[in-house]
């Protein structure tokens, strides 16, 4: 609801149309879609000479900020917006498909760069400005909850001010109060750590510098701890009249694992596995606030993990809060695991319980993670954006062919008239081969006798070097599969790709590798290049083996469908199988298990496997039979599931036996563990010549009474919809020889209280669970037991 930005302001529109008409500017009409939420209202655009209409069918060029809904895209038009498609981002491929289908020309703002390679259209500084102001606002509330009154308490959020200038004036006002009256000695020195040096960090520092401050280098942070140790006396009447700031980069966050080596940024981006994290040792122990403005990928060490924070807080770390302006959920700061909104910008994370709360009271650190911060300064952000965009609009509106446009706009054209521009022809090639599977030696190219793993890092996309690399592979008669692709999010960030390259002849593969090496050398450390180290290359070992043999030598794979709470323990156990059961540390013959966790949401799968070696995340909709079959076809297709056996599954029994495939159903808690415990007791009784007169089984996952705080008094570890619908299933059981049927609509009415006098604080009840009769046969007790009853346990009176 907070998005109020516009790509052009009324003043921009007026200047475009007053530029002398169609002959001089290429713009003689501007139609503005009506909006009551936009920072500039419709009447202002009308006063500027624009037409207000929902119908944009007469427009040749349509511009916005964010991507439009697919159904809004008109055919045979030119569009300008942030599309997030040029790196083959999966979530936006439907948008690109619609653009091509509608014969649209797409200009992506993110790709409009100057001669120096830096983006011309961006909101980064506004995110940094709003993010720090909002954080200072919350910092005042947090310090008050800790017992300290500070000038920060009088500062509002960014959107509460009519302009950026007014917000800055408010910051200056509290800065004057700090300079005059100081801050409580008990919370000082207050140290702000800024990560990164880009536009976002610059915007945040711009606001910080309005306060009385001193910047220190990372090496000077320990010197501040002496003053902090003296401030542990809350009754001290001393005051401190400034804040401290420290800007850190990657060299302050990691160090080479090899102590004989020095930090090298290019090497770190190419081979992060050679580095270990040290931010939690060198920087975080001295931080009052961390303002996170840096780009991060999962292949890099985290800035701060949950375990690291827990240790820091136990050791008395003064950290009060995190302003994660990057809003990289579950990313470089692991415990920032959810985004926040402008109306509720903070949550409190308590490391002692690994839990998040919506209030400011209690232990832990406050976290800000708003993903649309620039819109809090919609007026200035739109003015800044429009000042630059208006320089390009006339050319985009008037050009009939790409060659009529200057080079920086041609490079920003992803598609022209429904066809991908030549610079972006790599997108379908990447889409076609983008498989979420582990790297070599998985042999993703079974039709090729020789293959090698090629790792590329550098400016693959902004310099279009990925095109050159793929062309080298294909023109020389090779083929490739994209195993992994981590893409940089700004012009200054490098990207990383792993390709499995295959060929039918070893000489051809050698030629491809030589050509790729030459490409990398041509762009690595060239003193005449504008940017050094644009591309680096790493070649894996060539597997010279026949396809059938190589498939026999590779380890087993296990596919886990879903990324719920039960999946991570299973993935951890399976991935560690060889280490746990090999006869010695050098046992290379033991079966290596690679785990693939597939989920509808890629991020959920990635979070599930985070930190687990020999595990891969995959995005998969199980309703997509083609993709599901593609994943399953790589396995031996044994199946273990917690689901009940139904008729369709039972019919597979004979075929499974013939194929030598094992299918184990009902292997969860209920059904699953309850079966095993039941059979253990039944078998022991029968072994002692006993008989089962009555079989009753209660099972249920109940939270502690204090945590049973929703209408169902239940915490879900599986699909809530599935759990609720299961409570409407009909049931049948045997009680004292009588068969009892319960209709699904009457299930809750059949609930019976479980009498447990040793639990006086709460009451439990049980509901019959589906068809209990079949288990009499499966357990071999139908003839001897007069009662066979399986039930679900729950808190009494809940529905």
Short mmCIF file of C-alpha atoms in Angstrom, two decimals, residues 70 72 142 240 526 561 607 611 638 677 704 755-756 774:
data_model
loop_
_atom_site.label_atom_id
_atom_site.label_comp_id
_atom_site.label_asym_id
_atom_site.label_seq_id
_atom_site.Cartn_x
_atom_site.Cartn_y
_atom_site.Cartn_z
CA UNK A 70 0.83 -9.72 -17.07
CA UNK A 72 -1.92 -5.29 -18.46
CA UNK A 142 14.41 0.53 22.18
CA UNK A 240 28.78 11.51 25.86
CA UNK A 526 44.19 -5.88 -18.18
CA UNK A 561 9.84 -33.27 -1.73
CA UNK A 607 17.11 -22.34 3.85
CA UNK A 611 25.11 -25.27 5.87
CA UNK A 638 12.66 -45.75 -4.02
CA UNK A 677 5.74 -48.86 18.78
CA UNK A 704 2.85 -26.70 25.64
CA UNK A 755 -9.02 -38.84 32.02
CA UNK A 756 -5.52 -38.14 33.27
CA UNK A 774 -7.57 -52.04 8.72
#
